[in-house]
Amino acid sequence: MKAATSPAARSGGGDDVPNHVAIIMDGNGRWAAARGLPRGAGHERGVEALRRTVEAAGDLGISYLTVYSFSTENWRRPAEEVNALFGLLRAYVRRDLDRLRDKGVRIRIIGERESLPADLQELVQRAERETAENSDFHLTVAFNYGGRDEIVRAARRLAQDVIDGRLMPGQIDEAGFAGKLDTAGLPDPDLLIRTSGEQRTSNFLPWQCAYAEIVFANPLWPDFGGVALREAVDDYRARERRFGDVAPKAG
Ligand code: FPP
């Protein structure tokens, strides 16, 4: 297995624009409640905010955007809302796939797949297959994703490699572990944004965000877009990233 790279090297960004931004898109329900609308209406407006944010991220020179759309814990919500979120992912892929593919966007879906409806599994496979050669922008949608679940699944894969004689326990290192995560091949996020003023990371990319700068932004997700993204990036630019060292490192 390869030696672990330093966190600074893994982040990959050359200038002060974050190379990889991860977003916890929070506040759809509150946005809807404030308008006397059903929660689903907030999620629908959330998809529009996602479209705006993908555009704005590309314009700002961000290369990787990873968004939290459905967590392993979201199964606790009423079945109607869970089904509505599945429906929104279906609609998003069906409606936006051709446009995103033609714009050079590579789409990845991370999270546990087997529990998703069969048609949705096929659809996300299609989105990944049809954009696999793209590299202008990387959009990763975390769907049925939980960070601890991802780490447990990675540990199982490593254990299987040991049982099959491909790996010795002493050969397991950080780079090898990261290579078994759903995010294998993606750089670590430089900036993690959570909207709606809540200040938690909620099991989103716990391994990958070990050195991410965190911005808690006030807008509810349906109100998010280019202006709020730029504000978060400006906040990030003012930070000093040291990665455990004494002197700042380029992020
Ligand atoms: C959190 O807000 C948001 C979610 C659990 C779903 C996020 C989904 C979208 C933005 C749209 C779906 C996009 C795709 C691509 C499927 P919340 O419902 O917890 O809001 P609240 O805290 O105000 O109740």
XYZ file of N, CA and C in Angstrom, residues 44-209:
498
model
N -38.145 20.769 -2.815
C -38.168 21.124 -4.255
C -37.386 22.400 -4.508
N -37.582 23.410 -3.653
C -36.804 24.639 -3.818
C -35.324 24.386 -3.545
N -35.062 23.365 -2.733
C -33.681 22.980 -2.457
C -32.961 22.489 -3.703
N -33.695 21.824 -4.577
C -33.071 21.356 -5.829
C -32.674 22.568 -6.688
N -33.525 23.592 -6.697
C -33.178 24.809 -7.465
C -31.930 25.474 -6.876
N -31.841 25.469 -5.542
C -30.643 26.043 -4.900
C -29.405 25.234 -5.279
N -29.590 23.923 -5.391
C -28.448 23.080 -5.794
C -27.998 23.446 -7.211
N -28.954 23.632 -8.116
C -28.592 24.019 -9.501
C -27.807 25.330 -9.502
N -28.311 26.321 -8.742
C -27.618 27.622 -8.687
C -26.214 27.461 -8.127
N -26.094 26.619 -7.108
C -24.814 26.486 -6.420
C -23.783 25.766 -7.290
N -24.233 24.775 -8.062
C -23.309 24.091 -8.981
C -22.751 25.104 -9.984
N -23.634 25.926 -10.553
C -23.196 26.969 -11.505
C -22.182 27.902 -10.855
N -22.561 28.394 -9.661
C -21.722 29.386 -8.981
C -20.373 28.787 -8.602
N -20.369 27.537 -8.197
C -19.106 26.894 -7.803
C -18.169 26.829 -9.006
N -18.707 26.440 -10.155
C -17.884 26.395 -11.366
C -17.337 27.776 -11.707
N -18.198 28.801 -11.590
C -17.771 30.169 -11.915
C -16.658 30.647 -10.979
N -16.693 30.195 -9.733
C -15.682 30.634 -8.755
C -14.362 29.885 -8.908
N -14.355 28.843 -9.725
C -13.119 28.074 -9.905
C -12.981 26.893 -8.958
N -14.090 26.565 -8.295
C -14.100 25.365 -7.439
C -14.210 24.158 -8.372
N -13.470 23.101 -8.107
C -13.483 21.938 -9.007
C -14.355 20.791 -8.505
N -14.494 20.693 -7.184
C -15.238 19.571 -6.586
C -16.316 20.117 -5.651
N -17.536 19.647 -5.845
C -18.633 20.019 -4.945
C -19.314 18.722 -4.494
N -19.426 18.552 -3.195
C -20.066 17.349 -2.652
C -21.203 17.783 -1.736
N -22.415 17.294 -2.001
C -23.588 17.753 -1.245
C -24.281 16.591 -0.542
N -24.808 16.906 0.645
C -25.464 15.900 1.495
C -26.964 15.959 1.211
N -27.481 14.965 0.499
C -28.884 14.987 0.070
C -29.789 14.096 0.896
N -29.247 13.004 1.406
C -30.079 12.076 2.179
C -29.135 11.263 3.051
N -29.355 11.345 4.372
C -28.439 10.636 5.270
C -29.026 9.293 5.671
N -28.160 8.411 6.155
C -28.645 7.107 6.624
C -29.645 7.308 7.766
N -29.562 8.436 8.464
C -30.488 8.719 9.572
C -31.824 9.277 9.068
N -31.854 9.768 7.806
C -33.097 10.359 7.281
C -34.202 9.328 7.058
N -33.859 8.018 7.147
C -34.917 6.990 7.052
C -35.919 7.128 8.185
N -35.519 7.837 9.271
C -36.428 8.018 10.420
C -37.573 8.966 10.081
N -37.463 9.699 8.993
C -38.522 10.650 8.623
C -39.747 9.898 8.095
N -40.920 10.559 8.065
C -42.122 9.884 7.541
C -41.864 9.335 6.131
N -42.472 8.160 5.840
C -42.237 7.490 4.550
C -42.528 8.434 3.381
N -43.530 9.280 3.566
C -43.914 10.205 2.490
C -42.744 11.135 2.133
N -42.054 11.628 3.173
C -40.926 12.537 2.918
C -39.727 11.777 2.322
N -39.506 10.554 2.830
C -38.408 9.743 2.289
C -38.662 9.501 0.799
N -39.898 9.120 0.468
C -40.217 8.860 -0.942
C -40.093 10.123 -1.787
N -40.456 11.256 -1.187
C -40.349 12.523 -1.932
C -38.871 12.819 -2.244
N -37.979 12.531 -1.291
C -36.546 12.789 -1.536
C -36.002 11.830 -2.593
N -36.455 10.566 -2.565
C -36.053 9.639 -3.635
C -36.527 10.194 -4.987
N -37.774 10.679 -4.989
C -38.359 11.206 -6.233
C -37.585 12.412 -6.745
N -37.099 13.240 -5.818
C -36.352 14.431 -6.243
C -35.008 14.046 -6.857
N -34.366 13.012 -6.309
C -33.090 12.581 -6.904
C -33.352 12.024 -8.308
N -34.437 11.205 -8.416
C -34.813 10.683 -9.747
C -35.009 11.828 -10.734
N -35.821 12.799 -10.320
C -36.163 13.906 -11.222
C -34.922 14.718 -11.574
N -34.053 14.920 -10.582
C -32.843 15.719 -10.815
C -31.963 15.039 -11.854
N -31.737 13.732 -11.678
C -30.868 13.025 -12.626
C -31.519 13.012 -14.010
N -32.826 12.682 -14.052
C -33.487 12.609 -15.372
C -33.453 13.956 -16.084
N -33.691 15.027 -15.319
C -33.805 16.334 -15.968
C -32.453 16.973 -16.266
N -31.465 16.744 -15.401
C -30.209 17.501 -15.514
C -29.039 16.711 -16.091
N -29.188 15.380 -16.210
C -28.027 14.568 -16.600
C -27.420 15.008 -17.935
N -28.247 15.172 -18.969
C -27.696 15.512 -20.290
C -26.938 16.833 -20.246
N -27.556 17.820 -19.568
C -26.936 19.155 -19.503
C -25.613 19.085 -18.741
N -25.610 18.399 -17.607
C -24.379 18.306 -16.804
C -23.300 17.552 -17.577
N -23.704 16.457 -18.239
C -22.723 15.667 -19.008
C -22.106 16.532 -20.102
N -22.960 17.298 -20.815
C -22.452 18.115 -21.917
C -21.570 19.264 -21.435
N -21.728 19.650 -20.164
C -20.882 20.723 -19.610
C -19.602 20.186 -18.986
N -19.358 18.885 -19.115
C -18.099 18.324 -18.616
C -18.107 17.980 -17.137
N -19.322 17.831 -16.568
C -19.421 17.510 -15.139
C -19.366 15.993 -14.942
N -18.533 15.553 -14.021
C -18.527 14.145 -13.637
C -19.401 13.981 -12.394
N -20.351 13.076 -12.480
C -21.281 12.859 -11.363
C -20.900 11.572 -10.633
N -20.861 11.675 -9.308
C -20.694 10.486 -8.476
C -21.782 10.503 -7.405
N -22.244 9.337 -7.037
C -23.174 9.222 -5.920
C -22.454 8.390 -4.861
N -22.370 8.921 -3.638
C -21.738 8.142 -2.557
C -22.796 7.782 -1.524
N -22.561 6.674 -0.817
C -23.500 6.208 0.192
C -23.816 4.741 -0.047
N -24.659 4.215 0.807
C -25.023 2.800 0.713
C -26.095 2.646 -0.369
N -25.831 1.817 -1.360
C -26.717 1.736 -2.542
C -27.811 0.674 -2.419
N -27.445 -0.453 -1.767
C -28.313 -1.636 -1.865
C -29.720 -1.400 -1.325
N -29.863 -0.452 -0.368
C -31.190 -0.227 0.224
C -32.059 0.693 -0.632
N -31.499 1.222 -1.703
C -32.286 2.133 -2.545
C -33.150 1.338 -3.516
N -34.284 1.910 -3.962
C -35.103 1.225 -4.964
C -34.269 0.881 -6.206
N -34.574 -0.278 -6.810
C -33.757 -0.787 -7.923
C -33.646 0.232 -9.054
N -34.750 0.914 -9.377
C -34.709 1.851 -10.509
C -33.780 3.029 -10.214
N -33.739 3.426 -8.936
C -32.866 4.540 -8.561
C -31.397 4.101 -8.633
N -31.143 2.859 -8.219
C -29.762 2.341 -8.327
C -29.314 2.360 -9.790
N -30.214 1.928 -10.681
C -29.859 1.902 -12.116
C -29.628 3.316 -12.641
N -30.482 4.237 -12.196
C -30.372 5.623 -12.676
C -29.043 6.249 -12.239
N -28.655 6.029 -10.985
C -27.402 6.657 -10.529
C -26.186 5.978 -11.198
N -26.322 4.680 -11.454
C -25.234 4.004 -12.200
C -25.097 4.614 -13.590
N -26.267 4.894 -14.202
C -26.243 5.499 -15.546
C -25.583 6.870 -15.506
N -25.939 7.667 -14.510
C -25.358 9.017 -14.392
C -23.842 8.922 -14.233
N -23.381 7.976 -13.430
C -21.938 7.824 -13.222
C -21.251 7.326 -14.495
N -21.910 6.365 -15.152
C -21.309 5.780 -16.367
C -21.198 6.838 -17.467
N -22.291 7.591 -17.671
C -22.321 8.543 -18.794
C -21.419 9.750 -18.577
N -20.991 9.983 -17.325
C -20.128 11.146 -17.069
C -18.724 10.735 -16.630
N -18.438 9.445 -16.694
C -17.172 8.917 -16.140
C -15.936 9.534 -16.788
N -16.049 9.961 -18.041
C -14.872 10.521 -18.733
C -14.715 12.022 -18.502
N -15.705 12.652 -17.850
C -15.645 14.102 -17.641
C -14.705 14.461 -16.498
N -14.107 15.651 -16.590
C -13.210 16.058 -15.500
C -13.182 17.572 -15.287
N -14.099 18.317 -15.954
C -14.083 19.772 -15.777
C -14.583 20.164 -14.389
N -15.566 19.437 -13.884
C -16.165 19.728 -12.579
C -16.666 18.398 -12.018
N -16.547 18.249 -10.709
C -16.920 16.976 -10.077
C -18.053 17.221 -9.079
N -19.247 16.741 -9.420
C -20.387 16.863 -8.513
C -20.640 15.505 -7.868
N -20.544 15.477 -6.558
C -20.786 14.231 -5.825
C -21.998 14.427 -4.929
N -22.979 13.543 -5.084
C -24.198 13.612 -4.290
C -24.163 12.492 -3.257
N -24.175 12.883 -1.983
C -24.212 11.881 -0.908
C -25.672 11.529 -0.667
N -26.018 10.305 -0.954
C -27.424 9.890 -0.868
C -27.477 8.543 -0.156
N -28.292 8.453 0.894
C -28.236 7.320 1.831
C -26.797 7.173 2.336
N -26.241 8.317 2.705
C -24.853 8.391 3.153
C -24.801 8.646 4.654
N -23.903 7.943 5.315
C -23.560 8.220 6.711
C -22.067 7.978 6.848
N -21.350 8.891 7.479
C -19.900 8.753 7.571
C -19.473 7.501 8.324
N -20.152 7.206 9.419
C -19.762 6.010 10.181
C -20.068 4.756 9.378
N -21.200 4.758 8.698
C -21.559 3.610 7.848
C -20.507 3.414 6.750
N -20.055 4.520 6.164
C -19.031 4.438 5.109
C -17.732 3.833 5.667
N -17.350 4.258 6.876
C -16.111 3.754 7.483
C -16.250 2.260 7.808
N -17.419 1.861 8.304
C -17.639 0.431 8.598
C -17.562 -0.385 7.303
N -18.177 0.115 6.223
C -18.122 -0.627 4.949
C -16.679 -0.718 4.433
N -15.899 0.353 4.637
C -14.490 0.322 4.216
C -13.718 -0.714 5.044
N -14.006 -0.767 6.346
C -13.319 -1.731 7.225
C -13.636 -3.158 6.792
N -14.897 -3.388 6.401
C -15.263 -4.737 5.928
C -14.472 -5.104 4.675
N -14.303 -4.148 3.772
C -13.550 -4.440 2.533
C -12.102 -4.773 2.861
N -11.514 -4.014 3.783
C -10.131 -4.292 4.179
C -10.034 -5.659 4.845
N -11.001 -5.964 5.723
C -10.983 -7.268 6.410
C -11.056 -8.396 5.383
N -11.876 -8.192 4.355
C -11.989 -9.225 3.314
C -10.664 -9.395 2.568
N -9.971 -8.277 2.312
C -8.656 -8.358 1.651
C -7.673 -9.146 2.509
N -7.760 -8.951 3.842
C -6.863 -9.685 4.743
C -7.214 -11.177 4.700
N -8.503 -11.495 4.782
C -8.939 -12.907 4.759
C -8.505 -13.571 3.455
N -8.606 -12.825 2.357
C -8.253 -13.386 1.043
C -6.741 -13.412 0.801
N -5.973 -12.924 1.761
C -4.510 -12.986 1.664
C -3.894 -11.900 0.800
N -4.693 -10.862 0.437
C -4.138 -9.779 -0.391
C -3.438 -8.720 0.445
N -3.615 -8.749 1.758
C -3.152 -7.654 2.616
C -2.844 -8.203 4.006
N -1.780 -7.665 4.612
C -1.479 -7.984 6.010
C -2.013 -6.830 6.873
N -2.524 -7.125 8.080
C -3.053 -6.023 8.913
C -2.059 -4.886 9.087
N -0.786 -5.205 9.228
C 0.221 -4.155 9.429
C 0.426 -3.269 8.212
N -0.085 -3.706 7.059
C 0.058 -2.890 5.840
C -1.070 -1.860 5.704
N -2.063 -1.936 6.580
C -3.179 -0.974 6.470
C -2.698 0.385 6.956
N -2.792 1.379 6.076
C -2.378 2.736 6.445
C -3.464 3.727 6.024
N -3.227 4.999 6.267
C -4.278 6.000 5.999
C -4.665 6.041 4.521
N -3.657 6.011 3.653
C -3.971 6.104 2.222
C -4.760 4.866 1.769
N -4.375 3.706 2.282
C -5.084 2.480 1.914
C -6.504 2.471 2.441
N -6.681 2.990 3.648
C -8.038 3.070 4.214
C -8.894 4.024 3.378
N -8.330 5.201 3.065
C -9.078 6.189 2.268
C -9.482 5.611 0.915
N -8.628 4.738 0.387
C -8.915 4.118 -0.907
C -10.075 3.147 -0.886
N -10.524 2.755 0.300
C -11.680 1.855 0.422
C -12.967 2.617 0.735
N -12.852 3.930 0.966
C -14.053 4.739 1.231
C -14.795 5.019 -0.075
N -16.047 5.436 0.036
C -16.830 5.762 -1.167
C -16.179 6.893 -1.952
N -15.410 7.723 -1.257
C -14.806 8.905 -1.878
C -13.432 8.608 -2.477
N -13.066 7.335 -2.610
C -11.751 6.988 -3.169
C -11.523 7.755 -4.469
N -10.361 8.376 -4.582
C -10.042 9.124 -5.801
C -10.408 10.593 -5.723
N -11.210 10.989 -4.738
C -11.567 12.412 -4.588
C -10.608 13.060 -3.588
N -10.236 14.319 -3.825
C -9.430 15.018 -2.811
C -10.290 15.296 -1.576
N -9.650 15.509 -0.439
C -10.405 15.862 0.766
C -11.030 17.248 0.598
N -12.226 17.474 1.186
C -12.791 18.833 1.144
C -11.882 19.829 1.861
N -11.773 21.025 1.275
C -11.043 22.119 1.922
C -11.990 22.938 2.787
N -13.230 23.018 2.337
C -14.230 23.862 3.009
C -15.527 23.074 3.156
N -16.035 23.033 4.377
C -17.341 22.414 4.654
C -18.296 23.525 5.065
N -19.411 23.616 4.353
C -20.422 24.636 4.660
C -21.674 23.932 5.177
N -22.240 24.433 6.267
C -23.574 23.981 6.664
C -24.477 25.207 6.676
N -25.603 25.109 6.026
C -26.534 26.232 5.978
C -27.511 26.159 7.155
N -28.288 27.183 7.297
C -29.419 27.301 8.244
C -28.991 27.635 9.666
N -27.704 27.949 9.859
C -27.258 28.387 11.186
C -26.982 27.261 12.167
N -27.324 26.018 11.817
C -27.033 24.897 12.729
C -25.524 24.643 12.730
N -24.993 24.286 13.891
C -23.541 24.127 14.006
C -23.182 22.695 14.403
N -23.386 21.796 13.461
C -23.025 20.381 13.635
C -22.523 19.879 12.292
N -21.807 18.750 12.315
C -21.383 18.169 11.037
C -22.173 16.903 10.700
N -22.953 16.377 11.637
C -23.976 15.366 11.366
C -23.514 14.179 10.525
N -22.362 13.612 10.864
C -21.965 12.347 10.225
C -21.668 12.511 8.727
N -21.312 13.739 8.320
C -21.012 13.996 6.906
C -19.498 14.026 6.709
N -18.962 13.104 5.986
C -17.558 13.036 5.599
C -16.604 13.213 6.789
N -16.806 12.454 7.894
C -15.976 12.676 9.089
C -14.496 12.384 8.846
N -14.202 11.371 8.034
C -12.788 11.063 7.731
C -12.204 12.159 6.845
N -12.946 12.480 5.786
C -12.434 13.373 4.740
C -12.324 14.819 5.215
N -13.161 15.222 6.177
C -13.167 16.631 6.619
C -12.286 16.855 7.842
